[in-house]
CSV table of C-alpha atoms in Angstrom, one decimal:
chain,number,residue,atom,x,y,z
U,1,UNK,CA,-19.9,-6.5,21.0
U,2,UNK,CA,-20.3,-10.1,19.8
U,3,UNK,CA,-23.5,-10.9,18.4
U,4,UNK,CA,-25.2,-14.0,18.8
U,5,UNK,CA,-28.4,-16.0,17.5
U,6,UNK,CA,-30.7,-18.0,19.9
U,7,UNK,CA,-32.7,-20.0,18.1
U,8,UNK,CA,-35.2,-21.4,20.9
U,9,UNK,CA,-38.2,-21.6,22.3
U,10,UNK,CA,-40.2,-18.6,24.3
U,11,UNK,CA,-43.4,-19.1,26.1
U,12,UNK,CA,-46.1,-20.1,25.6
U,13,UNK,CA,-46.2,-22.8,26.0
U,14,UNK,CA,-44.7,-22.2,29.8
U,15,UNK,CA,-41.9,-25.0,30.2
U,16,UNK,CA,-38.6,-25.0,31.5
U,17,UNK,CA,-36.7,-24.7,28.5
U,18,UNK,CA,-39.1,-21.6,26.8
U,19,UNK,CA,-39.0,-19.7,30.5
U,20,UNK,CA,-35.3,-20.0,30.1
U,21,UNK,CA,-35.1,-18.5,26.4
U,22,UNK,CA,-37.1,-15.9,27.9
U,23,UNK,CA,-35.1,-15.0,30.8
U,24,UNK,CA,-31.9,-15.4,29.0
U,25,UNK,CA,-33.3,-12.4,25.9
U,26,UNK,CA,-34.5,-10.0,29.2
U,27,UNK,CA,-30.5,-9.7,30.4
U,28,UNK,CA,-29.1,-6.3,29.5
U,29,UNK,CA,-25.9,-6.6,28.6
U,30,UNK,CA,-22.3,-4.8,27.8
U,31,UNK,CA,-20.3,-7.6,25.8
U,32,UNK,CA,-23.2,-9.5,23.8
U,33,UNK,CA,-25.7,-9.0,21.9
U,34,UNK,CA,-28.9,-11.3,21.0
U,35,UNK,CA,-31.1,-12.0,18.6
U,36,UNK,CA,-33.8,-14.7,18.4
U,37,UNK,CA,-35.0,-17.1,15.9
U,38,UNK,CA,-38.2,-18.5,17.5
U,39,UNK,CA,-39.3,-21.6,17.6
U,40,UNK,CA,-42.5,-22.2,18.2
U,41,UNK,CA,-43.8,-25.8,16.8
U,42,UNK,CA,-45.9,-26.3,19.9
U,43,UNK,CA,-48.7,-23.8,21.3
U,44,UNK,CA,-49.9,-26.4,23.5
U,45,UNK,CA,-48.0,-28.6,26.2
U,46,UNK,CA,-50.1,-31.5,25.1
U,47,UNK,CA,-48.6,-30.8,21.5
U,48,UNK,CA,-44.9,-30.9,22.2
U,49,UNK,CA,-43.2,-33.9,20.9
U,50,UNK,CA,-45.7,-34.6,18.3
U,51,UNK,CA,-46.2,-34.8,14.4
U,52,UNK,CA,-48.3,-32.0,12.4
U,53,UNK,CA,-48.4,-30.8,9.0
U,54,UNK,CA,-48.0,-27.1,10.2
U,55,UNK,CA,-44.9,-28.1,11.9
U,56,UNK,CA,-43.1,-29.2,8.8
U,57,UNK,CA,-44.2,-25.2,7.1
U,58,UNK,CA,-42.6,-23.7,10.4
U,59,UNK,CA,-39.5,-25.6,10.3
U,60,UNK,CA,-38.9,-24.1,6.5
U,61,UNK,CA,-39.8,-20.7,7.8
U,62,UNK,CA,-37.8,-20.9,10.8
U,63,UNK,CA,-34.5,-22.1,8.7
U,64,UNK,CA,-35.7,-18.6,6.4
U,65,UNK,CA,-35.3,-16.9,9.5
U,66,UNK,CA,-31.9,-17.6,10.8
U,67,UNK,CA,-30.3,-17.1,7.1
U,68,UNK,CA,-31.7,-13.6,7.0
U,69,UNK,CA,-30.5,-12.8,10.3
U,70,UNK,CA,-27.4,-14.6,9.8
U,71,UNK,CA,-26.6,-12.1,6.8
U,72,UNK,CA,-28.3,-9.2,7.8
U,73,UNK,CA,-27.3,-8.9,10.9
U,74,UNK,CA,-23.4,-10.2,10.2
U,75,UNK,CA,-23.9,-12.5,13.6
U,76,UNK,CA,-21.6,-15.7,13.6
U,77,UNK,CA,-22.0,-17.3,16.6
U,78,UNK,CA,-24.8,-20.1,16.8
U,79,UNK,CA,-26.8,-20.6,20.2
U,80,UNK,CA,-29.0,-23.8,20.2
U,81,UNK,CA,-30.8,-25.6,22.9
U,82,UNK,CA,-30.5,-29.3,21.7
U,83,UNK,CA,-33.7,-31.8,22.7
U,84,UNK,CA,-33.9,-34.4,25.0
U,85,UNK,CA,-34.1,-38.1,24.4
U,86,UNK,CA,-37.4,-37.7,21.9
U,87,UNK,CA,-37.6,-38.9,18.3
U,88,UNK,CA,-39.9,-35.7,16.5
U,89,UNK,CA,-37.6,-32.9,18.0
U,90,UNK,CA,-34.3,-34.5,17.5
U,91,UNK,CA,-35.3,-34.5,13.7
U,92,UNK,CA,-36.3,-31.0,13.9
U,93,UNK,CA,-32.4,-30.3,15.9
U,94,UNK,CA,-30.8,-32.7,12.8
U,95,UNK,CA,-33.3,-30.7,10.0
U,96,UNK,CA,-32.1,-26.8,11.4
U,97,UNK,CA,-29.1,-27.9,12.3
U,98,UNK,CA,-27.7,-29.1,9.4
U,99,UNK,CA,-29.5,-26.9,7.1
U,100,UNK,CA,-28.0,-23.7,8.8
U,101,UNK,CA,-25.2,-24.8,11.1
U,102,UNK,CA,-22.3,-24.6,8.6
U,103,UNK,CA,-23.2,-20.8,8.3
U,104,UNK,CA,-21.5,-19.7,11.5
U,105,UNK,CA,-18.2,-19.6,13.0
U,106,UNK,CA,-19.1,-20.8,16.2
U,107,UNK,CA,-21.8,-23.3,17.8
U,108,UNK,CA,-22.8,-23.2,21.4
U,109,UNK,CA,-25.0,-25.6,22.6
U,110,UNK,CA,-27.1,-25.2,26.0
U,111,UNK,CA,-28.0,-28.8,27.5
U,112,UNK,CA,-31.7,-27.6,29.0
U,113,UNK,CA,-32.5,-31.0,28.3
U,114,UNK,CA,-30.9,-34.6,28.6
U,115,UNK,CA,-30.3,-37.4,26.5
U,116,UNK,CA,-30.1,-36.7,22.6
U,117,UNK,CA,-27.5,-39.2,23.1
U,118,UNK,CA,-28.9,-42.0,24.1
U,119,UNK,CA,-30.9,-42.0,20.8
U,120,UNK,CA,-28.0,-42.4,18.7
U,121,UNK,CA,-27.5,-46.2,19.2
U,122,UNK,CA,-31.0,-46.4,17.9
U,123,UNK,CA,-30.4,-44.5,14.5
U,124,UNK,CA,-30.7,-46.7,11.2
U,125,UNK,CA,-27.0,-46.9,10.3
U,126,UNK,CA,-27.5,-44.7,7.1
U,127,UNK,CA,-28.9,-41.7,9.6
U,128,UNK,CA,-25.9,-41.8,12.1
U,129,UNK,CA,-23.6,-39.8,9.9
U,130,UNK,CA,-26.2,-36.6,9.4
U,131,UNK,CA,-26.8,-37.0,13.3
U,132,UNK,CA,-22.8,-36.5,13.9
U,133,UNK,CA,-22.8,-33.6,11.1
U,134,UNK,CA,-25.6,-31.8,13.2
U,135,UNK,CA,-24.6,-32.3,16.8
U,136,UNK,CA,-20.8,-33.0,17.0
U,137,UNK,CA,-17.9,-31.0,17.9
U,138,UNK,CA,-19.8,-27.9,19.3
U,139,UNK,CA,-17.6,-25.1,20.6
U,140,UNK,CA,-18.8,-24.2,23.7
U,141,UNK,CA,-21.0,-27.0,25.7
U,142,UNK,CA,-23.7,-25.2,28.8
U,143,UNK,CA,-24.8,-27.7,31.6
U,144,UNK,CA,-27.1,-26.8,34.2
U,145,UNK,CA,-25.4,-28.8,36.3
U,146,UNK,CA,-22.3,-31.5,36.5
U,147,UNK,CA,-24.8,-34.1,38.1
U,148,UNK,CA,-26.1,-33.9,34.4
U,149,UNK,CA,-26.0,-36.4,31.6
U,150,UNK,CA,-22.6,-36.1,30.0
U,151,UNK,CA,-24.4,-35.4,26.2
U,152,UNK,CA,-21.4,-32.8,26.0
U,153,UNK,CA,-18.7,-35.6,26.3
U,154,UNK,CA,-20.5,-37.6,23.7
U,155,UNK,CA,-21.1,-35.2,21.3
U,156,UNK,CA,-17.5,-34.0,21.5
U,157,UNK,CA,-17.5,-30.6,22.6
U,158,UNK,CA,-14.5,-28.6,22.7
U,159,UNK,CA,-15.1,-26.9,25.9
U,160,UNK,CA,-18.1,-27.4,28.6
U,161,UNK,CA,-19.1,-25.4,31.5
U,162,UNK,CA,-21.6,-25.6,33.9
U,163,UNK,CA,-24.2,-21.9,34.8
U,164,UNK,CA,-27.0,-22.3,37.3
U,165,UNK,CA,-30.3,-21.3,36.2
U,166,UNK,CA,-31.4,-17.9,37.5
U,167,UNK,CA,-35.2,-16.1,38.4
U,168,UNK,CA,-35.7,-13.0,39.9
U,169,UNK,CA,-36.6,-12.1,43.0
U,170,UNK,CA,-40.6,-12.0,43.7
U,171,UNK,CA,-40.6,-13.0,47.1
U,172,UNK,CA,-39.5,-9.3,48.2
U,173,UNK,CA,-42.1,-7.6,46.5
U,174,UNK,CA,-45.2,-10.6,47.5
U,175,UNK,CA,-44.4,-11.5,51.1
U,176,UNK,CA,-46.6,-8.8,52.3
U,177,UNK,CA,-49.8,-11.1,50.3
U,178,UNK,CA,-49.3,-14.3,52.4
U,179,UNK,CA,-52.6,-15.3,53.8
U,180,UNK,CA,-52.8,-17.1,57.1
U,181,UNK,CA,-54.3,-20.8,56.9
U,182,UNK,CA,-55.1,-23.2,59.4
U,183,UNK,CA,-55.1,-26.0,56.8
U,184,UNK,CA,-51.1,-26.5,55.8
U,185,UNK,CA,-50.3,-26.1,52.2
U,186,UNK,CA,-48.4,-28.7,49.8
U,187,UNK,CA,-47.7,-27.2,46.3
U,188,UNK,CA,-46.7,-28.8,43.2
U,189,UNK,CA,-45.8,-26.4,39.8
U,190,UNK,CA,-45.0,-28.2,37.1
U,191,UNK,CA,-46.2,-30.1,34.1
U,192,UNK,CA,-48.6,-32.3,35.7
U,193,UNK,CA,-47.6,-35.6,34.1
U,194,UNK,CA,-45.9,-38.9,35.2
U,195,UNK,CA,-42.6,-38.3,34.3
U,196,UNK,CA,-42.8,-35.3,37.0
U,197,UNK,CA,-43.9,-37.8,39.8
U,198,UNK,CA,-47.5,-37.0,39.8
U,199,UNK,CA,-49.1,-40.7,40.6
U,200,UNK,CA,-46.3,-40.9,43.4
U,201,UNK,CA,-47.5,-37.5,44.4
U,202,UNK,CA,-51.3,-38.7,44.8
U,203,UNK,CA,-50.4,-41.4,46.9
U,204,UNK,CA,-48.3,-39.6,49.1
U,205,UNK,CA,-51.4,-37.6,49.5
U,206,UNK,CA,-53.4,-40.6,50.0
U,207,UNK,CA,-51.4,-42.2,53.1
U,208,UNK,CA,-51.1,-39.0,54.5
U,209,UNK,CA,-55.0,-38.7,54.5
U,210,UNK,CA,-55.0,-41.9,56.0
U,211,UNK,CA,-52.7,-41.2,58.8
U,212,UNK,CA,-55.3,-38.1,59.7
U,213,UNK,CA,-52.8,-35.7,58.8
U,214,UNK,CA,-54.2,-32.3,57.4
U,215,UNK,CA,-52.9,-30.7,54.6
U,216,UNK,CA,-54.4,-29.1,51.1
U,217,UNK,CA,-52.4,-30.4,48.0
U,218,UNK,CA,-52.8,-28.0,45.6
U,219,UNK,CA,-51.4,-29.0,41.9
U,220,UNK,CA,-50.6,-26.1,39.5
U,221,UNK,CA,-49.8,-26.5,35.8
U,222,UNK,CA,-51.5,-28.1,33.2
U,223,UNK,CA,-51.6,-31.9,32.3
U,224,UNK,CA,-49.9,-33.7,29.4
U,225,UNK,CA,-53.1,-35.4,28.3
U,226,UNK,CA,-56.7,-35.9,28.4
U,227,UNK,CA,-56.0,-39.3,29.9
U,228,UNK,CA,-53.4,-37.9,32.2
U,229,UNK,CA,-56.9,-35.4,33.7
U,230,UNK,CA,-58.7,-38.4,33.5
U,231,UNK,CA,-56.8,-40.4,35.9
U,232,UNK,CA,-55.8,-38.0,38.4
U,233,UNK,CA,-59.5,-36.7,38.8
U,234,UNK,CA,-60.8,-40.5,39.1
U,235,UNK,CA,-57.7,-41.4,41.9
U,236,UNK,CA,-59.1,-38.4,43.8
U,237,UNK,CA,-62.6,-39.7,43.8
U,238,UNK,CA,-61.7,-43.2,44.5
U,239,UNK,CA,-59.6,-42.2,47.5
U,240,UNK,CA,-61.8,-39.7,48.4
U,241,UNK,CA,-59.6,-36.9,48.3
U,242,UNK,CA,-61.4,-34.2,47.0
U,243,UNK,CA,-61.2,-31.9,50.0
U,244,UNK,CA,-57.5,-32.6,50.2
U,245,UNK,CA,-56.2,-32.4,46.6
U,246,UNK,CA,-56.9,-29.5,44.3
U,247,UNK,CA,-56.3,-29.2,40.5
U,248,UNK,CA,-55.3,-25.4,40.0
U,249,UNK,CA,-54.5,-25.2,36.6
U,250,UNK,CA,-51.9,-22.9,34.7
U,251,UNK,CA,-51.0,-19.8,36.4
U,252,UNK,CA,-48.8,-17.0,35.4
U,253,UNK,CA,-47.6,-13.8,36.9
U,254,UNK,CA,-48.9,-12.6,40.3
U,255,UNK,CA,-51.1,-15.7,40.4
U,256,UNK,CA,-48.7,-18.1,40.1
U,257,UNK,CA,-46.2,-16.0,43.3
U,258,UNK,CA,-49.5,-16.1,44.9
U,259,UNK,CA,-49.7,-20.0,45.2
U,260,UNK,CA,-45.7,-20.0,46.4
U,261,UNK,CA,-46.5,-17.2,49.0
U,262,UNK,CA,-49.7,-19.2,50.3
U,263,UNK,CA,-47.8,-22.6,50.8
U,264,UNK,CA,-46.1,-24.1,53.3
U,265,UNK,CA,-44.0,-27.2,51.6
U,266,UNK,CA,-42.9,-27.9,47.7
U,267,UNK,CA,-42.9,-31.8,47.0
U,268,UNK,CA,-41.1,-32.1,43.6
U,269,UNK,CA,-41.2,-36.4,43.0
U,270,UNK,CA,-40.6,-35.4,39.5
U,271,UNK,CA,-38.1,-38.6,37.9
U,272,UNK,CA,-35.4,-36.4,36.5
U,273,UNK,CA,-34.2,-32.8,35.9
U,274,UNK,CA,-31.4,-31.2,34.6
U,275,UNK,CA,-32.1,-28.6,37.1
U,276,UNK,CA,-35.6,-27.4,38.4
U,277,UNK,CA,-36.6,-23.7,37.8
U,278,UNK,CA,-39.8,-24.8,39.8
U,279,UNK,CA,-37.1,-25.6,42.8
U,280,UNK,CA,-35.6,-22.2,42.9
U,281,UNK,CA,-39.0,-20.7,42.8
U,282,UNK,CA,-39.6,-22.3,46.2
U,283,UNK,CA,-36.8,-22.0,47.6
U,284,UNK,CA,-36.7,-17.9,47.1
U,285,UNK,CA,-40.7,-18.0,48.8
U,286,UNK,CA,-38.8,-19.8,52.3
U,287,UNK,CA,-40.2,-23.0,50.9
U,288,UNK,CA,-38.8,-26.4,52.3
U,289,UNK,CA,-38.8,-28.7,49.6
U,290,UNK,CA,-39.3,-32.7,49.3
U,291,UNK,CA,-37.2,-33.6,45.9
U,292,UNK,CA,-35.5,-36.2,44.3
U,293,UNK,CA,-32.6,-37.0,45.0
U,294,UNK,CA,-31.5,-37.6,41.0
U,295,UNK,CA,-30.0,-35.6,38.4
U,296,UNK,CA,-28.8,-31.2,38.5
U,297,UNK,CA,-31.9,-31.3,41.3
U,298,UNK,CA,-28.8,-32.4,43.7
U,299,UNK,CA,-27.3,-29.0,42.9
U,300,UNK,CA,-30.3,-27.3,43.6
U,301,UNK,CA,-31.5,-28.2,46.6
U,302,UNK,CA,-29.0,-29.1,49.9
U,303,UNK,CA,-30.2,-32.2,52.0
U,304,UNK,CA,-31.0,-31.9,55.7
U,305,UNK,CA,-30.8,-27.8,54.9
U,306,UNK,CA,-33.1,-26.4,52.6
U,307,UNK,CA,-35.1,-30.0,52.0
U,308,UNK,CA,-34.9,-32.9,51.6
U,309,UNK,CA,-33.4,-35.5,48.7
U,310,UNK,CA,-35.4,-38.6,49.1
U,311,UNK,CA,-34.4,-41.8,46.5
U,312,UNK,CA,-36.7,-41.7,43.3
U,313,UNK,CA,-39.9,-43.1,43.2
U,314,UNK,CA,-39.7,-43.7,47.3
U,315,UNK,CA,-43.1,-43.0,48.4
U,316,UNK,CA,-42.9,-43.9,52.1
U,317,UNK,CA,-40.0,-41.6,52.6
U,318,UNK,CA,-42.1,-39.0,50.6
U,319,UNK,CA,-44.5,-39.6,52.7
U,320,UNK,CA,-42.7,-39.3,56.1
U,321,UNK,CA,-40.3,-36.1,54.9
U,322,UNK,CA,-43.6,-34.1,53.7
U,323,UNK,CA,-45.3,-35.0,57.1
U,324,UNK,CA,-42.2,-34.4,59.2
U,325,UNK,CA,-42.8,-30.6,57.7
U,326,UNK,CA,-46.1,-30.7,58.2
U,327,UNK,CA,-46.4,-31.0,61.5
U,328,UNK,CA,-43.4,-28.9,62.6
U,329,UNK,CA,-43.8,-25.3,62.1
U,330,UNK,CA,-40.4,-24.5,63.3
U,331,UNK,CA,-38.4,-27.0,60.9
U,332,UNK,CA,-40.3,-25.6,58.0
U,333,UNK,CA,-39.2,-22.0,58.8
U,334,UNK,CA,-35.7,-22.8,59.3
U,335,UNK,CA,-35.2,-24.9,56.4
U,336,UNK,CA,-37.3,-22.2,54.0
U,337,UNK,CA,-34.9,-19.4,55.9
U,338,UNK,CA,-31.7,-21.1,54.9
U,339,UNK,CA,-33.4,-22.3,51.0
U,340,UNK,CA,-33.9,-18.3,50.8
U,341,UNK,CA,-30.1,-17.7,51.6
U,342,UNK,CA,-29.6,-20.4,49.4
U,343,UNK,CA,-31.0,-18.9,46.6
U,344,UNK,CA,-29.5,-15.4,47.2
U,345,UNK,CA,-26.1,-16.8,47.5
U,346,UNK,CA,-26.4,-18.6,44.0
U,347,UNK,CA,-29.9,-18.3,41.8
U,348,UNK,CA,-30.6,-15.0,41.3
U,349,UNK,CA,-31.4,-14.0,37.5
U,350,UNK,CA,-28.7,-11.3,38.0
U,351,UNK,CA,-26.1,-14.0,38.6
U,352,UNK,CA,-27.4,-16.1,35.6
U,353,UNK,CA,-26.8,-12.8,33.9
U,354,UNK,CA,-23.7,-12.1,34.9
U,355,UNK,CA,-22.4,-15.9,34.4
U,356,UNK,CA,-23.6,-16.0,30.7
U,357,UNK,CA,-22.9,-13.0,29.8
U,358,UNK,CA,-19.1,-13.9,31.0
U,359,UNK,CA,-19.3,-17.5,29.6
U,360,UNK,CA,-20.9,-16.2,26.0
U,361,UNK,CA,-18.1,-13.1,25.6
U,362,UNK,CA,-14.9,-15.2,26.9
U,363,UNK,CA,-14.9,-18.4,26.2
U,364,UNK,CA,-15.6,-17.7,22.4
């Protein structure tokens, strides 16, 4: 059995990267066995990324925490979740990483995120060399995808592999809830900020009001920002959308399969991904989805069959994809039928399981 610490993030807050942690510690396994170091400098979406006091006392605690476990449990294999291109968590990474990183055998590092690379061209000189101790020369490299970022080949790992993400399976157990609607439903999940497409998503709402189409856009997750609120909320006044566009909130558990089950179409203009959980939720609901066409989302989602891939930031052909959907009941249910099969055939949680599980016990 080959024991392993993840030091990462669990919900809350409900991102991404946490949900993966999460699902990644519920896998029962034969070969491996976790333990978790947990971060959690954030409680808040609107914190993450940004500078407190208390966030310096957890990062000496959370260092604490992966010596004990390192020794006490014997465990010398490493499991880290490297940032994306921001400044305050890629000094946390450089912080726990060098602090604790020498202590184990192995390092494997699981690119959730993008881009810790492109910040080392804008390191003082003196910094560069405690970046390369941190992040260089990991043993074992995880992409989501090989439409990613190539952080992996820059960092200098020894081996990379690409494993989907994985969710289980609600639609079996929910289908039976969907409520009929006259009024077709548009959903967004997500963290409702503009690096996820939102603005482009309120005017794609906007010239389909125009054009008399009817539709409900109903936006769940929670904004980055006060200001963020602030300006969505003041773009649906102005445009006079308040019948059309609705601001849900966070939802979790049955809730949040509820809003799948009651839609129609996912439109996802988010600017990059290295994957999409959000995707593969849809997609297992018989969702159609409108996506960019950027980043692992192109191995997520397959054009002309389960959605559609439209060029970033392309509003018009937002526009005309989510109405083509719209007003074609048919299309819709053959495109959601064949996302379904889709995610069968590749996303289940029991083959991103099975996959790591494999990855994490051979190629150590």
């Amino acid at each position: 059995m080959k024991k392993i610490l993840v030091v990462g993030q669990t919900p809350p807050p409900y991102h991404g990267q946490a949900i993966s942690t999460q699902r990644l510690l519920d896998g029962d396994y034969e070969h491996i066995q976790l333990y978790l170091v947990r971060l959690y400098f954030s409680k808040e979406i609107d914190e993450v990324g940004k500078f407190k006091a208390s966030k310096v006392v957890h990062l000496l605690k959370v260092i604490a925490r992966i010596y004990y476990y390192r020794f006490r449990y014997r465990i010398d294999v490493l499991y880290y979740m490297p940032t994306g291109a921001k400044w305050m968590p890629l000094i946390r990474d450089v912080a726990i990483l060098l602090a604790t990183r020498w202590l184990f055998r192995k390092t494997v590092f699981h690119f959730h995120m993008a881009g810790v690379n492109s910040l080392f061209s804008r390191l003082p000189s003196m910094l560069k060399p405690f970046y390369r101790r941190a992040y260089y020369y990991p043993d074992l490299s995880i992409k989501l995808s090989k439409h990613n970022p190539t952080d992996d080949i820059a960092l200098k790992s020894k081996q990379t592999v690409v494993v989907y993400n994985g969710v289980e399976d609600y639609y079996s157990i929910h289908r039976h809830l969907k409520k009929n609607s006259i009024v077709p439903t548009i959903l967004f999940v997500g963290i409702i900020q503009g690096s996820k497409g939102i603005y482009e998503l309120l005017e794609i709402a906007q010239r389909l009001h125009t054009r008399g189409i009817v539709f409900e856009l109903r936006l769940v997750g929670k904004t980055d920002s006060v200001s963020t609120d602030q300006k969505i909320r003041a773009y649906i006044q102005q445009h006079r959308l308040q019948h059309r566009v609705k601001l849900i909130g966070i939802k979790t558990g049955e809730d949040k399969w509820q809003e799948y089950i009651n839609a129609d179409v996912f439109c996802f203009p988010s600017h990059f991904e290295t994957f999409g959980l959000v995707l593969i939720e849809a997609m297992q609901f018989k969702l159609p989805v409108v996506t960019t066409r950027i980043g692992g989302i192109q191995s997520v989602v397959r054009n002309e069959e389960t959605g559609y891939l439209v060029p970033l930031q392309n509003i018009e052909a937002f526009t005309k994809k989510v109405e083509k959907l719209l007003v074609d009941n048919q299309l819709r249910t053959t495109m959601g039928d064949k996302g379904r099969a889709y995610f069968l055939q590749n996303f289940t949680v029991k083959h991103y399981w099975q996959n790591m599980e494999q990855v994490l016990s051979q190629e150590l």
